[in-house]
Amino acid sequence: MIKFSFALMLICLFTLPVRAQEKLRPKIGITLSGGGAKGLAHIGILKAIDSAGLKIDYITGTSMGAIVGALYAVGYSGNDIEKIGREIDWDQLFGNQISFQTLSMEEKEQYSRFAIELPYVNNKIKLQTGVIKGQELNLKFAELFFHVSDVRRFDQFRIPFKCMATDLETGNLVVLDTGNITTALRATMAIPSIFSAVSVGDKKLVDGGVVRNFPVKNVKEMGADIVIGSNVSMGLSAKDKIANPIDVILQMAFFKEASDFKEEKPLTDYYIYQPMEKYNMGSFTSSDAILDDGLETGRAWYPVFKKLADSLNALPAPTVTHTDSIRNHTVFITGYEVTGLKKTSPIFFVHLMNFDDHKTYTAAQINRSIRRAYGSRYYSNISYSLEHSSPDTARIVFNVEENPGTHLKAGLYYTRFRGINVNLNLTSRDLFIHNSRSMVSLSIGESIQLEAEHLQYLGRIKNIAFQTGFRLDNFEVNSYSDYKAEGSYKQNYSQLFLNFQNSGNNKVAAGIGSAFEYVHYSPAIRSAAEIKGNFTNFKSYVYMKYNSQNQIFYPTRGLKMNLELAHVYDQRPRITQLQNGQPVNNTLNFGNYSRVYFDGSLFTALGKKFNFFTGLQAGINFTDQQNELNDFLIGGINGSFRNQIKFAGLQEATVNSSSAGVLQLGLRYNPINNVYLIGRVNGLVKDFIGNSASLSGLSGYALTFAYRTPIGPLELSAMYSDQSRRLQSYVLFGITF
């Protein structure tokens, strides 16, 4: 007993000085305000704190401040968070528009064709609410915080953390420090009227900035003795800055917070004000500039943080429990549940995702599966949560919102070639048969186009489909002699087709098919040489499509290509050839022949303002005798019609050939948002196949001013060809059919 007492006394004597020093070491807390895009400036403060070696003990934040703070709390460094902030596509993250890269190959072909898309529910059009659901935001949060998905108490993060939200029913402050961190962050940033409210327990929560945008009191309550507060909010707006209904809503929403801020600010020991007058909450297009401003502020405060760190680091630091590795964290999924489905089944959903349980997944792999299902356009929102039985084992719960089954779509476009046209579309899913998409599209105006199609998904993961449908294209095109228009004719092209296709992922599709084609010609403006009448044929083909472009209009990276190998047979002509209005002997050959067609474009970013692109388009009819009615028609910059080969420098169908290949090089400059200057140069070789081959070439150039409007691009082009020696104009407005 005496020995035990003596040992206990020795332990107490040795540990007493350490405990006294630990008690003397003040706890450091940091509070980061909300402010939307301006909140990215907080990252500069965290980087300066890291550089100074200052250890943070507690973090609180609201809205964007909470997001930045949570990343820091779970183990990301200031450098890590800066890299995340610079790499994120903010337009995609905060938009309701589906990422083009996420779309399935079948949907990519349709997604770019209509500017307006409205759901049709219960026999009436349902207007869009404009509220951001944040599909990509959910997935990004799930990915960034995947390594702490098993942590349900935020004080168990590397740095204890709390964020603020507002009870939508009572208007009271809700402090979030337990539960799912991604749900908490969605709640703290849910600005009323912009983001949808978030359900947490029995509460509907919105942006904490409505009540407490700068939660210094809360970090003090956590135990902070010294508080560093970074504020990027300017408070209530002056009356001359309130310019629209959204400004009015936000001004009214933050009345209560303005009063709370007066109590919060004096509680800080180091108050860092970053007003960011040049920016507003939605200035995510200026994210790099905001980050740079924040880094500059951080550098200015570095000496202060360094001095504080040096004084504190002489004292023992508290023991910190580190989280799991952030990178390549995996979880074994033992089972799944799907909630929210009404029209589709859980089996269809998980098969569409190509998802299996009793497998190990990373966050990126789960997100890839979700995007595969989302890209089918059956669903408007997909999120998930993990119910952990251990840190590395969990059951996954998918929360799903389905899209309405039917949509009405519309658009408007003008080109010099086709004139002004209105595009209309009706698309319905599972209308006749489950796991299908049926649609009818019509373009009506100075030309007429029609497309009706039924696509039926097959196979376990719905990667196989057959397509059947009908296409019609009725337009007028000039005929040329020596690069000068001498007449025009009307062409009516119809096609009935059946394809069998495999699309293993959202980048590539391949298939086989057959089509029956009907082509009719009639003169519109008389010329010396004319053709009138029609012919029919059958065409069987194999094809491959690839599309990895990052966006529909003006992509900055990615490859797009179409390849078709076909055999044309059983041509049946009912054609009359005329010379000066009089019938002449028919010299056209309508024998069977094979053909190949290729169209590819590659886009590469050269910094943030410039893009280089190159395109290769080629068509070859393997026949010894040329038939002008089956020739490739050369000219035009945009749009497409039967057998067109685009060529900057000439109008549509200026030149024809049974074999042609064009290489185009281009440079695009994006000086400000939505404005582009585009330069193109292309060279073409033709007539290099057949008995009458006489290899010749063309060269052409185009300079385009482009502006991306809400209903599609506006392009004004000047173009020139060395062979025609004529400066010509080209105009596009809207989205071509």
JSON list of N, CA, C and O in Angstrom, two decimals, residues 237-268:
[
{"chain": "A", "resi": 237, "resn": "SER", "atom": "N", "xyz": [-27.90, 45.43, -48.28]},
{"chain": "A", "resi": 237, "resn": "SER", "atom": "CA", "xyz": [-27.55, 46.24, -49.44]},
{"chain": "A", "resi": 237, "resn": "SER", "atom": "C", "xyz": [-28.15, 47.64, -49.34]},
{"chain": "A", "resi": 237, "resn": "SER", "atom": "O", "xyz": [-29.24, 47.83, -48.77]},
{"chain": "A", "resi": 238, "resn": "ALA", "atom": "N", "xyz": [-27.43, 48.61, -49.92]},
{"chain": "A", "resi": 238, "resn": "ALA", "atom": "CA", "xyz": [-28.00, 49.96, -50.04]},
{"chain": "A", "resi": 238, "resn": "ALA", "atom": "C", "xyz": [-29.17, 49.92, -51.03]},
{"chain": "A", "resi": 238, "resn": "ALA", "atom": "O", "xyz": [-29.21, 49.07, -51.93]},
{"chain": "A", "resi": 239, "resn": "LYS", "atom": "N", "xyz": [-30.10, 50.85, -50.88]},
{"chain": "A", "resi": 239, "resn": "LYS", "atom": "CA", "xyz": [-31.31, 50.80, -51.70]},
{"chain": "A", "resi": 239, "resn": "LYS", "atom": "C", "xyz": [-31.02, 50.90, -53.19]},
{"chain": "A", "resi": 239, "resn": "LYS", "atom": "O", "xyz": [-31.73, 50.32, -54.02]},
{"chain": "A", "resi": 240, "resn": "ASP", "atom": "N", "xyz": [-29.94, 51.60, -53.57]},
{"chain": "A", "resi": 240, "resn": "ASP", "atom": "CA", "xyz": [-29.63, 51.72, -54.99]},
{"chain": "A", "resi": 240, "resn": "ASP", "atom": "C", "xyz": [-29.00, 50.45, -55.56]},
{"chain": "A", "resi": 240, "resn": "ASP", "atom": "O", "xyz": [-28.83, 50.31, -56.77]},
{"chain": "A", "resi": 241, "resn": "LYS", "atom": "N", "xyz": [-28.67, 49.48, -54.68]},
{"chain": "A", "resi": 241, "resn": "LYS", "atom": "CA", "xyz": [-28.12, 48.21, -55.14]},
{"chain": "A", "resi": 241, "resn": "LYS", "atom": "C", "xyz": [-29.19, 47.13, -55.27]},
{"chain": "A", "resi": 241, "resn": "LYS", "atom": "O", "xyz": [-28.91, 46.02, -55.71]},
{"chain": "A", "resi": 242, "resn": "ILE", "atom": "N", "xyz": [-30.42, 47.45, -54.88]},
{"chain": "A", "resi": 242, "resn": "ILE", "atom": "CA", "xyz": [-31.52, 46.48, -54.96]},
{"chain": "A", "resi": 242, "resn": "ILE", "atom": "C", "xyz": [-32.21, 46.69, -56.30]},
{"chain": "A", "resi": 242, "resn": "ILE", "atom": "O", "xyz": [-33.00, 47.62, -56.48]},
{"chain": "A", "resi": 243, "resn": "ALA", "atom": "N", "xyz": [-31.89, 45.81, -57.27]},
{"chain": "A", "resi": 243, "resn": "ALA", "atom": "CA", "xyz": [-32.29, 46.08, -58.66]},
{"chain": "A", "resi": 243, "resn": "ALA", "atom": "C", "xyz": [-33.31, 45.10, -59.21]},
{"chain": "A", "resi": 243, "resn": "ALA", "atom": "O", "xyz": [-33.86, 45.33, -60.28]},
{"chain": "A", "resi": 244, "resn": "ASN", "atom": "N", "xyz": [-33.60, 43.98, -58.51]},
{"chain": "A", "resi": 244, "resn": "ASN", "atom": "CA", "xyz": [-34.52, 42.99, -59.06]},
{"chain": "A", "resi": 244, "resn": "ASN", "atom": "C", "xyz": [-35.22, 42.25, -57.93]},
{"chain": "A", "resi": 244, "resn": "ASN", "atom": "O", "xyz": [-34.86, 42.41, -56.75]},
{"chain": "A", "resi": 245, "resn": "PRO", "atom": "N", "xyz": [-36.23, 41.44, -58.25]},
{"chain": "A", "resi": 245, "resn": "PRO", "atom": "CA", "xyz": [-36.99, 40.73, -57.21]},
{"chain": "A", "resi": 245, "resn": "PRO", "atom": "C", "xyz": [-36.13, 39.84, -56.32]},
{"chain": "A", "resi": 245, "resn": "PRO", "atom": "O", "xyz": [-36.40, 39.73, -55.12]},
{"chain": "A", "resi": 246, "resn": "ILE", "atom": "N", "xyz": [-35.10, 39.20, -56.88]},
{"chain": "A", "resi": 246, "resn": "ILE", "atom": "CA", "xyz": [-34.23, 38.35, -56.06]},
{"chain": "A", "resi": 246, "resn": "ILE", "atom": "C", "xyz": [-33.50, 39.20, -55.02]},
{"chain": "A", "resi": 246, "resn": "ILE", "atom": "O", "xyz": [-33.37, 38.79, -53.85]},
{"chain": "A", "resi": 247, "resn": "ASP", "atom": "N", "xyz": [-33.05, 40.38, -55.41]},
{"chain": "A", "resi": 247, "resn": "ASP", "atom": "CA", "xyz": [-32.38, 41.28, -54.46]},
{"chain": "A", "resi": 247, "resn": "ASP", "atom": "C", "xyz": [-33.33, 41.66, -53.32]},
{"chain": "A", "resi": 247, "resn": "ASP", "atom": "O", "xyz": [-32.92, 41.74, -52.16]},
{"chain": "A", "resi": 248, "resn": "VAL", "atom": "N", "xyz": [-34.60, 41.90, -53.65]},
{"chain": "A", "resi": 248, "resn": "VAL", "atom": "CA", "xyz": [-35.58, 42.26, -52.62]},
{"chain": "A", "resi": 248, "resn": "VAL", "atom": "C", "xyz": [-35.77, 41.10, -51.64]},
{"chain": "A", "resi": 248, "resn": "VAL", "atom": "O", "xyz": [-35.78, 41.29, -50.42]},
{"chain": "A", "resi": 249, "resn": "ILE", "atom": "N", "xyz": [-35.91, 39.88, -52.19]},
{"chain": "A", "resi": 249, "resn": "ILE", "atom": "CA", "xyz": [-36.11, 38.69, -51.34]},
{"chain": "A", "resi": 249, "resn": "ILE", "atom": "C", "xyz": [-34.91, 38.51, -50.40]},
{"chain": "A", "resi": 249, "resn": "ILE", "atom": "O", "xyz": [-35.07, 38.27, -49.19]},
{"chain": "A", "resi": 250, "resn": "LEU", "atom": "N", "xyz": [-33.70, 38.61, -50.96]},
{"chain": "A", "resi": 250, "resn": "LEU", "atom": "CA", "xyz": [-32.50, 38.43, -50.14]},
{"chain": "A", "resi": 250, "resn": "LEU", "atom": "C", "xyz": [-32.38, 39.52, -49.08]},
{"chain": "A", "resi": 250, "resn": "LEU", "atom": "O", "xyz": [-31.99, 39.25, -47.94]},
{"chain": "A", "resi": 251, "resn": "GLN", "atom": "N", "xyz": [-32.70, 40.76, -49.43]},
{"chain": "A", "resi": 251, "resn": "GLN", "atom": "CA", "xyz": [-32.64, 41.86, -48.48]},
{"chain": "A", "resi": 251, "resn": "GLN", "atom": "C", "xyz": [-33.57, 41.60, -47.29]},
{"chain": "A", "resi": 251, "resn": "GLN", "atom": "O", "xyz": [-33.18, 41.74, -46.13]},
{"chain": "A", "resi": 252, "resn": "MET", "atom": "N", "xyz": [-34.80, 41.19, -47.59]},
{"chain": "A", "resi": 252, "resn": "MET", "atom": "CA", "xyz": [-35.77, 40.93, -46.52]},
{"chain": "A", "resi": 252, "resn": "MET", "atom": "C", "xyz": [-35.36, 39.71, -45.70]},
{"chain": "A", "resi": 252, "resn": "MET", "atom": "O", "xyz": [-35.55, 39.69, -44.47]},
{"chain": "A", "resi": 253, "resn": "ALA", "atom": "N", "xyz": [-34.79, 38.71, -46.38]},
{"chain": "A", "resi": 253, "resn": "ALA", "atom": "CA", "xyz": [-34.42, 37.47, -45.68]},
{"chain": "A", "resi": 253, "resn": "ALA", "atom": "C", "xyz": [-33.33, 37.70, -44.64]},
{"chain": "A", "resi": 253, "resn": "ALA", "atom": "O", "xyz": [-33.29, 37.00, -43.62]},
{"chain": "A", "resi": 254, "resn": "PHE", "atom": "N", "xyz": [-32.47, 38.67, -44.85]},
{"chain": "A", "resi": 254, "resn": "PHE", "atom": "CA", "xyz": [-31.31, 38.85, -43.98]},
{"chain": "A", "resi": 254, "resn": "PHE", "atom": "C", "xyz": [-31.45, 40.02, -43.00]},
{"chain": "A", "resi": 254, "resn": "PHE", "atom": "O", "xyz": [-30.47, 40.46, -42.41]},
{"chain": "A", "resi": 255, "resn": "PHE", "atom": "N", "xyz": [-32.68, 40.52, -42.80]},
{"chain": "A", "resi": 255, "resn": "PHE", "atom": "CA", "xyz": [-32.89, 41.58, -41.80]},
{"chain": "A", "resi": 255, "resn": "PHE", "atom": "C", "xyz": [-32.46, 41.12, -40.40]},
{"chain": "A", "resi": 255, "resn": "PHE", "atom": "O", "xyz": [-31.77, 41.83, -39.67]},
{"chain": "A", "resi": 256, "resn": "LYS", "atom": "N", "xyz": [-32.90, 39.91, -40.02]},
{"chain": "A", "resi": 256, "resn": "LYS", "atom": "CA", "xyz": [-32.62, 39.41, -38.67]},
{"chain": "A", "resi": 256, "resn": "LYS", "atom": "C", "xyz": [-31.12, 39.19, -38.47]},
{"chain": "A", "resi": 256, "resn": "LYS", "atom": "O", "xyz": [-30.57, 39.47, -37.40]},
{"chain": "A", "resi": 257, "resn": "GLU", "atom": "N", "xyz": [-30.45, 38.71, -39.50]},
{"chain": "A", "resi": 257, "resn": "GLU", "atom": "CA", "xyz": [-29.02, 38.45, -39.40]},
{"chain": "A", "resi": 257, "resn": "GLU", "atom": "C", "xyz": [-28.24, 39.72, -39.17]},
{"chain": "A", "resi": 257, "resn": "GLU", "atom": "O", "xyz": [-27.23, 39.72, -38.45]},
{"chain": "A", "resi": 258, "resn": "ALA", "atom": "N", "xyz": [-28.68, 40.83, -39.77]},
{"chain": "A", "resi": 258, "resn": "ALA", "atom": "CA", "xyz": [-27.96, 42.09, -39.63]},
{"chain": "A", "resi": 258, "resn": "ALA", "atom": "C", "xyz": [-27.89, 42.53, -38.17]},
{"chain": "A", "resi": 258, "resn": "ALA", "atom": "O", "xyz": [-26.87, 43.06, -37.71]},
{"chain": "A", "resi": 259, "resn": "SER", "atom": "N", "xyz": [-28.96, 42.27, -37.43]},
{"chain": "A", "resi": 259, "resn": "SER", "atom": "CA", "xyz": [-28.97, 42.61, -36.01]},
{"chain": "A", "resi": 259, "resn": "SER", "atom": "C", "xyz": [-28.05, 41.68, -35.23]},
{"chain": "A", "resi": 259, "resn": "SER", "atom": "O", "xyz": [-27.32, 42.11, -34.33]},
{"chain": "A", "resi": 260, "resn": "ASP", "atom": "N", "xyz": [-28.06, 40.38, -35.58]},
{"chain": "A", "resi": 260, "resn": "ASP", "atom": "CA", "xyz": [-27.21, 39.41, -34.88]},
{"chain": "A", "resi": 260, "resn": "ASP", "atom": "C", "xyz": [-25.73, 39.71, -35.10]},
{"chain": "A", "resi": 260, "resn": "ASP", "atom": "O", "xyz": [-24.91, 39.54, -34.19]},
{"chain": "A", "resi": 261, "resn": "PHE", "atom": "N", "xyz": [-25.38, 40.19, -36.29]},
{"chain": "A", "resi": 261, "resn": "PHE", "atom": "CA", "xyz": [-23.98, 40.45, -36.61]},
{"chain": "A", "resi": 261, "resn": "PHE", "atom": "C", "xyz": [-23.37, 41.49, -35.66]},
{"chain": "A", "resi": 261, "resn": "PHE", "atom": "O", "xyz": [-22.19, 41.40, -35.30]},
{"chain": "A", "resi": 262, "resn": "LYS", "atom": "N", "xyz": [-24.17, 42.45, -35.22]},
{"chain": "A", "resi": 262, "resn": "LYS", "atom": "CA", "xyz": [-23.67, 43.49, -34.31]},
{"chain": "A", "resi": 262, "resn": "LYS", "atom": "C", "xyz": [-23.21, 42.89, -32.98]},
{"chain": "A", "resi": 262, "resn": "LYS", "atom": "O", "xyz": [-22.34, 43.45, -32.31]},
{"chain": "A", "resi": 263, "resn": "GLU", "atom": "N", "xyz": [-23.78, 41.74, -32.60]},
{"chain": "A", "resi": 263, "resn": "GLU", "atom": "CA", "xyz": [-23.36, 41.07, -31.37]},
{"chain": "A", "resi": 263, "resn": "GLU", "atom": "C", "xyz": [-22.18, 40.12, -31.60]},
{"chain": "A", "resi": 263, "resn": "GLU", "atom": "O", "xyz": [-21.41, 39.85, -30.68]},
{"chain": "A", "resi": 264, "resn": "GLU", "atom": "N", "xyz": [-22.06, 39.62, -32.82]},
{"chain": "A", "resi": 264, "resn": "GLU", "atom": "CA", "xyz": [-21.02, 38.63, -33.12]},
{"chain": "A", "resi": 264, "resn": "GLU", "atom": "C", "xyz": [-19.65, 39.26, -33.31]},
{"chain": "A", "resi": 264, "resn": "GLU", "atom": "O", "xyz": [-18.64, 38.76, -32.80]},
{"chain": "A", "resi": 265, "resn": "LYS", "atom": "N", "xyz": [-19.60, 40.35, -34.04]},
{"chain": "A", "resi": 265, "resn": "LYS", "atom": "CA", "xyz": [-18.31, 40.95, -34.41]},
{"chain": "A", "resi": 265, "resn": "LYS", "atom": "C", "xyz": [-17.43, 41.27, -33.20]},
{"chain": "A", "resi": 265, "resn": "LYS", "atom": "O", "xyz": [-16.22, 40.96, -33.22]},
{"chain": "A", "resi": 266, "resn": "PRO", "atom": "N", "xyz": [-17.96, 41.90, -32.11]},
{"chain": "A", "resi": 266, "resn": "PRO", "atom": "CA", "xyz": [-17.08, 42.25, -30.98]},
{"chain": "A", "resi": 266, "resn": "PRO", "atom": "C", "xyz": [-16.48, 41.05, -30.27]},
{"chain": "A", "resi": 266, "resn": "PRO", "atom": "O", "xyz": [-15.51, 41.21, -29.50]},
{"chain": "A", "resi": 267, "resn": "LEU", "atom": "N", "xyz": [-17.00, 39.85, -30.51]},
{"chain": "A", "resi": 267, "resn": "LEU", "atom": "CA", "xyz": [-16.49, 38.66, -29.83]},
{"chain": "A", "resi": 267, "resn": "LEU", "atom": "C", "xyz": [-15.22, 38.11, -30.48]},
{"chain": "A", "resi": 267, "resn": "LEU", "atom": "O", "xyz": [-14.60, 37.20, -29.94]},
{"chain": "A", "resi": 268, "resn": "THR", "atom": "N", "xyz": [-14.85, 38.64, -31.65]},
{"chain": "A", "resi": 268, "resn": "THR", "atom": "CA", "xyz": [-13.64, 38.17, -32.32]},
{"chain": "A", "resi": 268, "resn": "THR", "atom": "C", "xyz": [-12.40, 38.85, -31.72]},
{"chain": "A", "resi": 268, "resn": "THR", "atom": "O", "xyz": [-12.45, 40.01, -31.30]}
]
